[in-house]
mmCIF file of C-alpha atoms and ligand atoms in Angstrom:
data_model
loop_
_atom_site.group_PDB
_atom_site.id
_atom_site.type_symbol
_atom_site.label_atom_id
_atom_site.label_comp_id
_atom_site.label_asym_id
_atom_site.label_seq_id
_atom_site.Cartn_x
_atom_site.Cartn_y
_atom_site.Cartn_z
ATOM 1 C CA MET A 23 45.183 0.639 -9.066
ATOM 2 C CA SER A 24 42.775 -0.927 -11.710
ATOM 3 C CA THR A 25 40.956 1.073 -14.074
ATOM 4 C CA ALA A 26 37.539 2.185 -14.404
ATOM 5 C CA GLU A 27 37.068 -0.239 -16.948
ATOM 6 C CA GLU A 28 38.033 -3.682 -15.033
ATOM 7 C CA GLN A 29 36.322 -2.198 -11.873
ATOM 8 C CA PRO A 30 33.507 -4.878 -10.730
ATOM 9 C CA GLY A 31 29.877 -3.448 -10.423
ATOM 10 C CA PRO A 32 27.879 -3.134 -13.392
ATOM 11 C CA SER A 33 29.055 -1.175 -15.891
ATOM 12 C CA LYS A 34 27.933 2.005 -16.950
ATOM 13 C CA PRO A 35 27.831 2.961 -20.575
ATOM 14 C CA SER A 36 28.303 6.661 -21.875
ATOM 15 C CA GLY A 37 24.151 8.304 -21.547
ATOM 16 C CA SER A 38 23.245 6.265 -18.636
ATOM 17 C CA ALA A 39 24.027 8.812 -16.572
ATOM 18 C CA THR A 40 20.496 10.000 -16.503
ATOM 19 C CA ASP A 41 19.188 6.346 -16.074
ATOM 20 C CA GLU A 42 21.335 6.562 -12.689
ATOM 21 C CA LYS A 43 20.041 9.790 -12.102
ATOM 22 C CA GLU A 44 16.512 8.340 -12.506
ATOM 23 C CA ARG A 45 17.379 5.402 -10.309
ATOM 24 C CA ASP A 46 18.031 7.818 -7.372
ATOM 25 C CA ASP A 47 15.289 9.459 -7.944
ATOM 26 C CA ARG A 48 13.414 6.729 -7.215
ATOM 27 C CA THR A 49 14.965 5.667 -4.631
ATOM 28 C CA PHE A 50 13.236 8.653 -2.587
ATOM 29 C CA GLU A 51 10.274 7.632 -4.318
ATOM 30 C CA CYS A 52 6.630 8.572 -1.720
ATOM 31 C CA ASN A 53 5.145 4.980 -1.818
ATOM 32 C CA ILE A 54 1.911 6.016 -1.802
ATOM 33 C CA CYS A 55 1.913 9.237 -4.644
ATOM 34 C CA LEU A 56 5.585 7.567 -6.487
ATOM 35 C CA ASP A 57 6.705 11.145 -6.503
ATOM 36 C CA THR A 58 9.661 11.958 -4.744
ATOM 37 C CA ALA A 59 8.887 12.341 -1.406
ATOM 38 C CA LYS A 60 7.751 15.938 0.194
ATOM 39 C CA ASP A 61 7.810 16.445 3.635
ATOM 40 C CA ALA A 62 9.402 13.071 4.421
ATOM 41 C CA VAL A 63 8.453 11.152 7.145
ATOM 42 C CA VAL A 64 9.797 7.910 7.669
ATOM 43 C CA SER A 65 7.712 4.515 9.706
ATOM 44 C CA MET A 66 9.322 2.669 11.991
ATOM 45 C CA CYS A 67 9.415 -0.317 9.294
ATOM 46 C CA GLY A 68 11.802 2.089 6.728
ATOM 47 C CA HIS A 69 9.200 3.138 4.100
ATOM 48 C CA LEU A 70 9.123 6.314 3.353
ATOM 49 C CA PHE A 71 5.979 8.858 2.419
ATOM 50 C CA CYS A 72 5.003 12.500 2.529
ATOM 51 C CA TRP A 73 3.798 13.211 5.400
ATOM 52 C CA PRO A 74 0.815 14.838 3.072
ATOM 53 C CA CYS A 75 0.275 11.050 1.582
ATOM 54 C CA LEU A 76 0.596 9.140 4.655
ATOM 55 C CA HIS A 77 -1.613 11.116 6.459
ATOM 56 C CA LYS A 78 -4.298 10.433 4.148
ATOM 57 C CA TRP A 79 -3.795 7.139 3.824
ATOM 58 C CA LEU A 80 -4.158 6.892 7.880
ATOM 59 C CA GLU A 81 -7.562 9.076 8.293
ATOM 60 C CA THR A 82 -8.662 6.820 4.905
ATOM 61 C CA ARG A 83 -9.062 3.935 7.601
ATOM 62 C CA PRO A 84 -9.182 5.146 11.205
ATOM 63 C CA THR A 85 -9.877 1.953 12.626
ATOM 64 C CA ARG A 86 -6.637 -0.504 10.692
ATOM 65 C CA GLN A 87 -3.862 1.827 11.007
ATOM 66 C CA VAL A 88 -1.248 -0.244 8.935
ATOM 67 C CA CYS A 89 1.953 0.549 6.607
ATOM 68 C CA PRO A 90 0.813 0.963 3.196
ATOM 69 C CA VAL A 91 3.965 -1.335 2.256
ATOM 70 C CA CYS A 92 3.982 -4.075 4.597
ATOM 71 C CA LYS A 93 1.024 -3.682 6.497
ATOM 72 C CA ALA A 94 3.178 -3.517 10.106
ATOM 73 C CA ALA A 95 1.290 -1.690 12.440
ATOM 74 C CA ILE A 96 1.772 1.997 12.134
ATOM 75 C CA SER A 97 0.768 5.498 13.904
ATOM 76 C CA LYS A 98 1.258 8.945 13.400
ATOM 77 C CA ASP A 99 3.201 9.731 16.796
ATOM 78 C CA LYS A 100 5.634 6.901 15.287
ATOM 79 C CA VAL A 101 7.262 7.985 12.177
ATOM 80 C CA ILE A 102 10.146 9.956 12.097
ATOM 81 C CA PRO A 103 10.836 12.895 9.747
ATOM 82 C CA LEU A 104 13.594 13.673 7.262
ATOM 83 C CA TYR A 105 15.237 16.733 6.823
ATOM 84 C CA GLY A 106 17.120 17.137 4.326
ATOM 85 C CA ARG A 107 19.706 19.717 3.629
ATOM 86 C CA GLY A 108 18.041 22.740 2.245
ATOM 87 C CA ALA A 109 14.947 20.624 1.675
ATOM 88 C CA THR A 110 12.194 21.527 3.782
ATOM 89 C CA LYS A 111 10.264 24.443 4.320
ATOM 90 C CA GLN A 112 9.546 24.769 -0.193
ATOM 91 C CA GLU A 113 6.468 23.152 0.016
ATOM 92 C CA ASP A 114 2.827 25.019 0.641
ATOM 93 C CA PRO A 115 1.558 22.671 3.738
ATOM 94 C CA ARG A 116 -1.532 21.220 2.465
ATOM 95 C CA ASN A 117 -5.034 21.812 3.330
ATOM 96 C CA ASN A 118 -5.909 19.938 6.020
ATOM 97 C CA VAL A 119 -3.085 18.447 6.910
ATOM 98 C CA PRO A 120 -1.654 18.843 10.216
ATOM 99 C CA PRO A 121 2.105 19.468 10.884
ATOM 100 C CA ARG A 122 4.053 16.824 9.906
ATOM 101 C CA PRO A 123 5.403 15.682 13.450
ATOM 102 C CA ALA A 124 8.076 17.000 14.750
ATOM 103 C CA GLY A 125 11.813 14.637 15.169
ATOM 104 C CA GLN A 126 12.206 14.248 19.263
ATOM 105 C CA ARG A 127 15.780 15.681 19.812
ATOM 106 C CA THR A 128 17.250 13.826 23.015
ATOM 107 C CA GLU A 129 20.140 15.290 24.079
ATOM 108 C CA PRO A 130 23.766 13.148 24.597
ATOM 109 C CA GLU A 131 24.376 12.089 28.216
ATOM 110 C CA THR A 132 26.525 14.435 30.245
ATOM 111 C CA SER A 133 28.882 12.113 32.194
ATOM 112 C CA THR A 134 28.374 14.311 35.328
ATOM 113 C CA GLY A 135 26.964 11.676 37.592
ATOM 114 C CA PHE A 136 25.815 12.171 41.257
ATOM 115 C CA PRO A 137 29.335 12.022 43.353
ATOM 116 C CA GLY A 138 30.748 15.166 41.591
ATOM 117 C CA PHE A 139 27.636 16.702 42.099
ATOM 118 C CA GLY A 140 27.348 19.992 44.710
ATOM 119 C CA PHE A 141 31.144 20.398 44.323
ATOM 120 C CA GLY A 142 31.619 23.417 42.950
ATOM 121 C CA ASP A 143 33.396 22.203 39.614
ATOM 122 C CA GLY A 144 30.773 20.580 37.590
ATOM 123 C CA GLY A 145 30.543 22.973 34.600
ATOM 124 C CA PHE A 146 27.034 22.362 34.538
ATOM 125 C CA HIS A 147 26.222 24.037 37.978
ATOM 126 C CA MET A 148 28.543 26.809 38.260
ATOM 127 C CA SER A 149 27.609 27.432 35.017
ATOM 128 C CA PHE A 150 23.693 28.863 36.363
ATOM 129 C CA GLY A 151 24.959 29.250 40.087
ATOM 130 C CA ILE A 152 27.566 32.766 39.081
ATOM 131 C CA GLY A 153 26.356 36.082 37.751
ATOM 132 C CA ALA A 154 23.323 36.003 36.404
ATOM 133 C CA PHE A 155 22.030 32.606 37.993
ATOM 134 C CA PRO A 156 19.049 34.316 39.247
ATOM 135 C CA PHE A 157 17.923 36.354 36.223
ATOM 136 C CA GLY A 158 18.033 33.906 34.455
ATOM 137 C CA PHE A 159 16.383 31.534 36.574
ATOM 138 C CA PHE A 160 13.808 33.360 37.188
ATOM 139 C CA THR A 161 13.465 34.375 33.478
ATOM 140 C CA SER A 162 13.659 30.800 32.767
ATOM 141 C CA THR A 163 11.056 29.769 34.636
ATOM 142 C CA PHE A 164 8.371 32.411 34.856
ATOM 143 C CA ASN A 165 7.501 32.357 31.478
ATOM 144 C CA PHE A 166 5.973 28.962 30.684
ATOM 145 C CA GLY A 167 2.978 30.982 28.011
ATOM 146 C CA GLU A 168 6.095 33.388 26.604
ATOM 147 C CA THR A 169 7.345 32.210 22.883
ATOM 148 C CA ARG A 170 10.656 31.884 22.827
ATOM 149 C CA PRO A 171 13.486 30.413 20.063
ATOM 150 C CA SER A 172 14.380 27.436 20.937
ATOM 151 C CA PRO A 173 16.634 25.048 19.414
ATOM 152 C CA ALA A 174 14.134 21.946 19.834
ATOM 153 C CA PRO A 175 10.847 21.359 18.337
ATOM 154 C CA ARG A 176 8.016 22.773 20.181
ATOM 155 C CA GLY A 177 4.617 22.051 21.033
ATOM 156 C CA THR A 178 4.912 18.096 20.975
ATOM 157 C CA PRO A 179 4.670 16.496 24.624
ATOM 158 C CA GLN A 180 7.991 15.122 24.993
ATOM 159 C CA PHE A 181 9.078 18.736 24.685
ATOM 160 C CA GLU A 182 6.726 20.237 27.413
ATOM 161 C CA GLU A 183 7.502 17.333 29.480
ATOM 162 C CA GLU A 184 11.007 17.910 29.064
ATOM 163 C CA GLN A 185 10.886 21.886 29.617
ATOM 164 C CA PHE A 186 8.598 20.454 33.148
ATOM 165 C CA LEU A 187 11.422 18.625 34.659
ATOM 166 C CA SER A 188 13.806 21.160 33.840
ATOM 167 C CA LYS A 189 12.603 23.156 35.852
ATOM 168 C CA VAL A 190 11.945 21.270 38.581
ATOM 169 C CA PHE A 191 15.222 20.523 38.365
ATOM 170 C CA LEU A 192 16.417 23.998 39.023
ATOM 171 C CA TRP A 193 14.324 23.975 42.300
ATOM 172 C CA VAL A 194 16.011 21.163 43.082
ATOM 173 C CA ALA A 195 19.641 23.082 42.618
ATOM 174 C CA LEU A 196 18.991 25.583 43.778
ATOM 175 C CA LEU A 197 17.981 24.520 47.712
ATOM 176 C CA PHE A 198 21.094 22.137 47.958
ATOM 177 C CA ILE A 199 23.021 25.459 46.652
ATOM 178 C CA CYS A 200 21.517 27.191 49.610
ATOM 179 C CA TRP A 201 21.849 24.512 51.803
ATOM 180 C CA LEU A 202 25.468 24.463 51.265
ATOM 181 C CA VAL A 203 25.772 28.113 51.524
ATOM 182 C CA LEU A 204 24.112 28.336 55.189
ATOM 183 C CA ALA A 205 25.852 25.116 56.782
ATOM 184 C CA MET B 8 -10.593 13.445 -11.288
ATOM 185 C CA ALA B 9 -8.565 14.154 -7.826
ATOM 186 C CA ASN B 10 -4.586 15.031 -9.262
ATOM 187 C CA ILE B 11 -3.010 12.547 -7.724
ATOM 188 C CA ALA B 12 -4.939 9.977 -9.189
ATOM 189 C CA ALA B 13 -4.420 10.527 -12.416
ATOM 190 C CA GLN B 14 -0.872 11.225 -11.950
ATOM 191 C CA ARG B 15 -0.207 7.925 -10.138
ATOM 192 C CA ILE B 16 -1.943 6.401 -12.752
ATOM 193 C CA GLN B 17 0.193 7.523 -15.361
ATOM 194 C CA ARG B 18 3.794 6.451 -13.621
ATOM 195 C CA GLU B 19 1.643 3.278 -12.967
ATOM 196 C CA PHE B 20 0.794 3.074 -16.081
ATOM 197 C CA LYS B 21 4.499 2.925 -17.388
ATOM 198 C CA GLU B 22 5.062 1.302 -14.973
ATOM 199 C CA VAL B 23 3.425 -1.517 -16.065
ATOM 200 C CA ILE B 24 4.547 -1.138 -19.732
ATOM 201 C CA LYS B 25 8.197 -1.385 -18.576
ATOM 202 C CA SER B 26 7.470 -4.376 -16.067
ATOM 203 C CA GLU B 27 9.002 -7.506 -17.179
ATOM 204 C CA GLU B 28 6.052 -9.636 -17.075
ATOM 205 C CA VAL B 29 4.808 -7.450 -20.071
ATOM 206 C CA ALA B 30 7.546 -8.578 -21.879
ATOM 207 C CA LYS B 31 6.416 -12.295 -20.844
ATOM 208 C CA CYS B 32 2.973 -10.878 -22.178
ATOM 209 C CA ALA B 33 1.966 -12.459 -18.681
ATOM 210 C CA ILE B 34 0.339 -8.694 -18.013
ATOM 211 C CA LYS B 35 -1.118 -6.038 -20.284
ATOM 212 C CA VAL B 36 -2.612 -2.619 -19.825
ATOM 213 C CA GLU B 37 -4.542 -0.351 -21.747
ATOM 214 C CA LEU B 38 -6.010 2.930 -21.806
ATOM 215 C CA VAL B 39 -10.042 3.162 -22.135
ATOM 216 C CA ASN B 40 -10.186 6.932 -21.651
ATOM 217 C CA ASP B 41 -7.963 10.100 -21.675
ATOM 218 C CA SER B 42 -8.917 10.646 -17.993
ATOM 219 C CA PHE B 43 -7.112 7.932 -16.621
ATOM 220 C CA THR B 44 -9.991 6.775 -14.564
ATOM 221 C CA GLU B 45 -11.148 3.563 -16.997
ATOM 222 C CA LEU B 46 -8.975 0.752 -18.020
ATOM 223 C CA LYS B 47 -8.431 -2.570 -19.896
ATOM 224 C CA GLY B 48 -6.376 -5.035 -18.342
ATOM 225 C CA GLU B 49 -5.571 -8.457 -20.144
ATOM 226 C CA ILE B 50 -3.770 -11.387 -17.533
ATOM 227 C CA ALA B 51 -3.022 -14.763 -19.232
ATOM 228 C CA GLY B 52 -3.588 -18.118 -17.876
ATOM 229 C CA PRO B 53 -0.984 -19.422 -15.080
ATOM 230 C CA PRO B 54 0.482 -22.752 -16.436
ATOM 231 C CA ASP B 55 -0.948 -26.115 -14.892
ATOM 232 C CA THR B 56 -4.260 -24.365 -14.913
ATOM 233 C CA PRO B 57 -7.287 -25.096 -16.439
ATOM 234 C CA TYR B 58 -6.626 -21.202 -16.978
ATOM 235 C CA GLU B 59 -3.751 -22.068 -19.279
ATOM 236 C CA GLY B 60 -3.143 -20.730 -22.277
ATOM 237 C CA GLY B 61 -6.050 -18.586 -22.066
ATOM 238 C CA ASN B 62 -6.466 -14.293 -22.390
ATOM 239 C CA PHE B 63 -8.475 -12.976 -19.664
ATOM 240 C CA VAL B 64 -9.858 -8.944 -19.845
ATOM 241 C CA LEU B 65 -10.504 -7.203 -17.116
ATOM 242 C CA GLU B 66 -13.082 -3.404 -16.658
ATOM 243 C CA ILE B 67 -10.403 -1.600 -13.564
ATOM 244 C CA LYS B 68 -12.206 1.569 -12.758
ATOM 245 C CA VAL B 69 -10.071 3.782 -10.796
ATOM 246 C CA PRO B 70 -12.129 6.021 -7.701
ATOM 247 C CA GLU B 71 -10.977 9.281 -7.119
ATOM 248 C CA THR B 72 -9.687 9.211 -4.171
ATOM 249 C CA TYR B 73 -7.315 6.186 -5.379
ATOM 250 C CA PRO B 74 -4.834 5.238 -4.246
ATOM 251 C CA PHE B 75 -6.551 5.332 -0.442
ATOM 252 C CA ASN B 76 -9.166 3.470 -1.465
ATOM 253 C CA PRO B 77 -8.836 0.534 -3.927
ATOM 254 C CA PRO B 78 -10.122 0.175 -8.317
ATOM 255 C CA LYS B 79 -12.928 -1.317 -9.118
ATOM 256 C CA VAL B 80 -11.984 -4.635 -10.797
ATOM 257 C CA ARG B 81 -14.082 -6.972 -12.466
ATOM 258 C CA PHE B 82 -13.626 -10.361 -15.415
ATOM 259 C CA ILE B 83 -14.718 -8.601 -18.660
ATOM 260 C CA THR B 84 -14.146 -12.643 -19.975
ATOM 261 C CA LYS B 85 -16.374 -15.443 -18.721
ATOM 262 C CA ILE B 86 -14.570 -17.610 -16.373
ATOM 263 C CA TRP B 87 -15.531 -20.472 -14.350
ATOM 264 C CA HIS B 88 -13.727 -19.728 -10.857
ATOM 265 C CA PRO B 89 -14.901 -19.536 -7.323
ATOM 266 C CA ASN B 90 -14.092 -16.078 -6.800
ATOM 267 C CA ILE B 91 -15.041 -15.092 -8.948
ATOM 268 C CA SER B 92 -18.920 -15.047 -10.352
ATOM 269 C CA SER B 93 -19.579 -16.778 -13.985
ATOM 270 C CA VAL B 94 -22.840 -14.359 -14.140
ATOM 271 C CA THR B 95 -21.165 -10.558 -13.030
ATOM 272 C CA GLY B 96 -17.321 -11.176 -13.648
ATOM 273 C CA ALA B 97 -17.526 -9.619 -9.884
ATOM 274 C CA ILE B 98 -14.260 -10.884 -7.896
ATOM 275 C CA CYS B 99 -13.865 -11.952 -3.932
ATOM 276 C CA LEU B 100 -9.996 -10.647 -3.450
ATOM 277 C CA ASP B 101 -9.267 -9.403 -0.380
ATOM 278 C CA ILE B 102 -6.813 -6.498 -1.757
ATOM 279 C CA LEU B 103 -9.878 -5.135 -3.303
ATOM 280 C CA LYS B 104 -11.671 -4.749 -0.320
ATOM 281 C CA ASP B 105 -10.443 -4.362 3.040
ATOM 282 C CA GLN B 106 -6.526 -4.910 2.635
ATOM 283 C CA TRP B 107 -6.185 -3.187 -0.123
ATOM 284 C CA ALA B 108 -2.828 -0.689 0.672
ATOM 285 C CA ALA B 109 -2.314 2.577 -0.777
ATOM 286 C CA ALA B 110 1.521 1.563 -2.298
ATOM 287 C CA MET B 111 -0.106 -1.573 -4.416
ATOM 288 C CA THR B 112 0.033 -0.631 -7.933
ATOM 289 C CA LEU B 113 -2.213 -1.705 -10.834
ATOM 290 C CA ARG B 114 0.963 -4.406 -11.616
ATOM 291 C CA THR B 115 0.577 -5.672 -8.250
ATOM 292 C CA VAL B 116 -3.434 -6.033 -8.808
ATOM 293 C CA LEU B 117 -2.917 -7.672 -11.954
ATOM 294 C CA LEU B 118 -0.295 -10.233 -10.454
ATOM 295 C CA SER B 119 -2.501 -10.608 -7.439
ATOM 296 C CA LEU B 120 -5.856 -11.637 -9.852
ATOM 297 C CA GLN B 121 -3.753 -13.976 -11.686
ATOM 298 C CA ALA B 122 -1.908 -15.810 -8.565
ATOM 299 C CA LEU B 123 -5.704 -15.987 -7.702
ATOM 300 C CA LEU B 124 -6.496 -18.010 -10.762
ATOM 301 C CA SER B 125 -4.014 -20.902 -10.084
ATOM 302 C CA ALA B 126 -4.845 -20.787 -6.308
ATOM 303 C CA ALA B 127 -8.951 -20.456 -5.711
ATOM 304 C CA GLU B 128 -10.135 -19.554 -2.111
ATOM 305 C CA PRO B 129 -13.184 -21.958 -2.373
ATOM 306 C CA ASP B 130 -13.690 -21.495 1.155
ATOM 307 C CA ASP B 131 -14.228 -17.076 0.728
ATOM 308 C CA PRO B 132 -16.171 -17.853 -2.631
ATOM 309 C CA GLN B 133 -17.903 -15.258 -4.782
ATOM 310 C CA ASP B 134 -19.508 -17.940 -6.947
ATOM 311 C CA ALA B 135 -21.210 -20.661 -4.668
ATOM 312 C CA VAL B 136 -22.238 -22.855 -7.306
ATOM 313 C CA VAL B 137 -18.384 -23.170 -8.579
ATOM 314 C CA ALA B 138 -16.887 -23.713 -5.173
ATOM 315 C CA LYS B 139 -19.547 -26.462 -4.372
ATOM 316 C CA GLN B 140 -17.870 -28.056 -7.609
ATOM 317 C CA TYR B 141 -14.135 -27.310 -6.936
ATOM 318 C CA LYS B 142 -14.723 -28.520 -3.421
ATOM 319 C CA GLU B 143 -16.795 -31.963 -3.732
ATOM 320 C CA GLN B 144 -15.376 -32.645 -7.805
ATOM 321 C CA PRO B 145 -12.826 -31.115 -8.494
ATOM 322 C CA ASP B 146 -12.352 -33.307 -11.560
ATOM 323 C CA MET B 147 -15.008 -31.932 -13.073
ATOM 324 C CA PHE B 148 -14.118 -28.249 -12.010
ATOM 325 C CA ARG B 149 -10.981 -28.796 -14.263
ATOM 326 C CA GLN B 150 -12.893 -29.570 -16.938
ATOM 327 C CA THR B 151 -15.452 -27.269 -17.351
ATOM 328 C CA ALA B 152 -12.679 -24.365 -15.948
ATOM 329 C CA LYS B 153 -10.730 -25.142 -18.546
ATOM 330 C CA HIS B 154 -14.042 -26.005 -21.138
ATOM 331 C CA TRP B 155 -14.494 -21.912 -20.502
ATOM 332 C CA THR B 156 -11.387 -21.057 -20.865
ATOM 333 C CA SER B 157 -10.889 -22.633 -24.122
ATOM 334 C CA VAL B 158 -14.519 -21.015 -25.651
ATOM 335 C CA TYR B 159 -13.941 -17.576 -24.226
ATOM 336 C CA ALA B 160 -10.995 -16.485 -23.365
ATOM 337 C CA GLY B 161 -9.225 -18.374 -26.584
ATOM 338 C CA GLY B 162 -7.723 -21.450 -24.711
ATOM 339 C CA PRO B 163 -6.455 -24.662 -26.845
ATOM 340 C CA ALA B 164 -8.645 -26.993 -25.657
ATOM 341 C CA LYS B 165 -10.601 -29.367 -27.196
ATOM 342 C CA MET B 166 -13.683 -31.240 -25.674
ATOM 343 C CA PRO B 167 -15.556 -32.069 -27.985
ATOM 344 C CA GLU B 168 -17.904 -34.326 -25.421
ATOM 345 C CA LEU B 169 -18.813 -31.361 -23.682
ATOM 346 C CA ASP B 170 -19.365 -29.212 -26.907
ATOM 347 C CA ASP B 171 -22.291 -31.927 -28.026
ATOM 348 C CA LYS B 172 -24.032 -31.983 -24.906
ATOM 349 C CA ILE B 173 -24.111 -27.970 -25.170
ATOM 350 C CA ARG B 174 -24.983 -28.748 -28.922
ATOM 351 C CA ARG B 175 -28.402 -31.333 -27.820
ATOM 352 C CA LEU B 176 -29.803 -28.104 -25.716
ATOM 353 C CA THR B 177 -29.065 -25.355 -28.632
ATOM 354 C CA ASP B 178 -31.207 -27.963 -30.616
ATOM 355 C CA MET B 179 -33.940 -27.025 -28.547
ATOM 356 C CA GLY B 180 -33.687 -23.317 -28.943
ATOM 357 C CA VAL B 181 -31.478 -23.206 -25.982
ATOM 358 C CA GLU B 182 -29.441 -20.002 -25.616
ATOM 359 C CA GLU B 183 -25.853 -21.094 -26.329
ATOM 360 C CA HIS B 184 -24.156 -20.034 -23.050
ATOM 361 C CA ASN B 185 -27.459 -20.527 -20.845
ATOM 362 C CA ALA B 186 -26.818 -24.462 -21.892
ATOM 363 C CA ARG B 187 -23.252 -23.515 -21.070
ATOM 364 C CA VAL B 188 -24.374 -22.365 -17.796
ATOM 365 C CA ALA B 189 -26.472 -25.066 -16.903
ATOM 366 C CA LEU B 190 -24.513 -27.826 -17.797
ATOM 367 C CA SER B 191 -21.827 -26.473 -16.183
ATOM 368 C CA SER B 192 -23.672 -25.887 -12.500
ATOM 369 C CA TYR B 193 -25.061 -29.183 -13.153
ATOM 370 C CA ASN B 194 -21.615 -31.210 -13.370
ATOM 371 C CA TRP B 195 -22.644 -31.927 -17.155
ATOM 372 C CA ASP B 196 -25.623 -34.371 -16.462
ATOM 373 C CA LEU B 197 -27.759 -33.784 -19.381
ATOM 374 C CA GLU B 198 -31.108 -34.209 -17.676
ATOM 375 C CA ARG B 199 -31.187 -31.979 -15.035
ATOM 376 C CA ALA B 200 -30.020 -29.332 -17.305
ATOM 377 C CA THR B 201 -32.660 -29.803 -18.643
ATOM 378 C CA GLU B 202 -35.075 -29.885 -16.316
ATOM 379 C CA GLN B 203 -33.815 -26.939 -15.130
ATOM 380 C CA LEU B 204 -34.118 -25.448 -18.252
ATOM 381 C CA PHE B 205 -37.512 -26.303 -18.781
ATOM 382 C CA SER B 206 -38.622 -26.341 -15.016
HETATM 383 ZN ZN1 LIG C 21 3.378 11.108 -1.952
HETATM 384 ZN ZN1 LIG C 22 6.205 -0.836 6.341
#
């Protein structure tokens, strides 16, 4: 085992700790205001910005939406928000800036394929087929307008669509089970 | 001035001062006022160009909407270049207009201007007379640009032949800079320059 002094890489004499910290901070600088990125978003080309800064840039050049760094095509819908631990919601949302675009969550694929469907041993449909199923089902189906706490970010078109699809799916499942019971 | 503009210029100012180009004396920026709205830039003429050895001073005005809009830059030092007005110092460079991007900095602007001195774009001219000479009489253009560099930017070139022609005109009562412009514009043809000045 070699000692620290013999290790390859840049040597770090004592007192360079602040330099190093400065360099670390600079890695996360917004490419527009050159300050540490607040409400950070990253473009598809990988460039980091504060959302208010990027939004203002896109607003300044509505006909020419390019990345301020590499000039790749860029759009409001194609930036990814970065959620650092304990980093969000500390900042006042600035005036005239819409909320930062929400992240898009896709649930991991469950392995239940169609052949297993409907035989009662898959965890998925049993979970709503027993007990409180009708109540839970009806409440979740008919409260479109109501705001419920939800783990997924609300308000995006994708979110609405997913909600709608899952309701359609529940109806189909219900009809299928009724058919099984009656047959 | 909008907070973001002033704050960014301050950061950039430090960045330029620390940059290796400053260490090599290739670029420089200085504050003109305390509010970071106006700066003075300097670029060294790039090697192997008629501008070599010259030092070119720039006026940089930072708009309130910076960095979302580009800084306004012009040459204070008189220069003979197809993309820079020999009269006003106005610059024709895409990044100072529609190709500006908010991540560009004073440093990248100064380096781009230096690159412009190395590689003119005569098909997108700011000064039509210079651009025509650049395309049709490249040797004459180089001579003229070198002469202007030595006169206005402290370049090293000595060109007694051109100085003589200017003296012929100043002896006739023409102001020196006007004489230089006329001669430069007419490919140092003394007769045609005289004709133009006294017509
Ligand atoms: Zn920013
Ligand atoms: Zn980019």
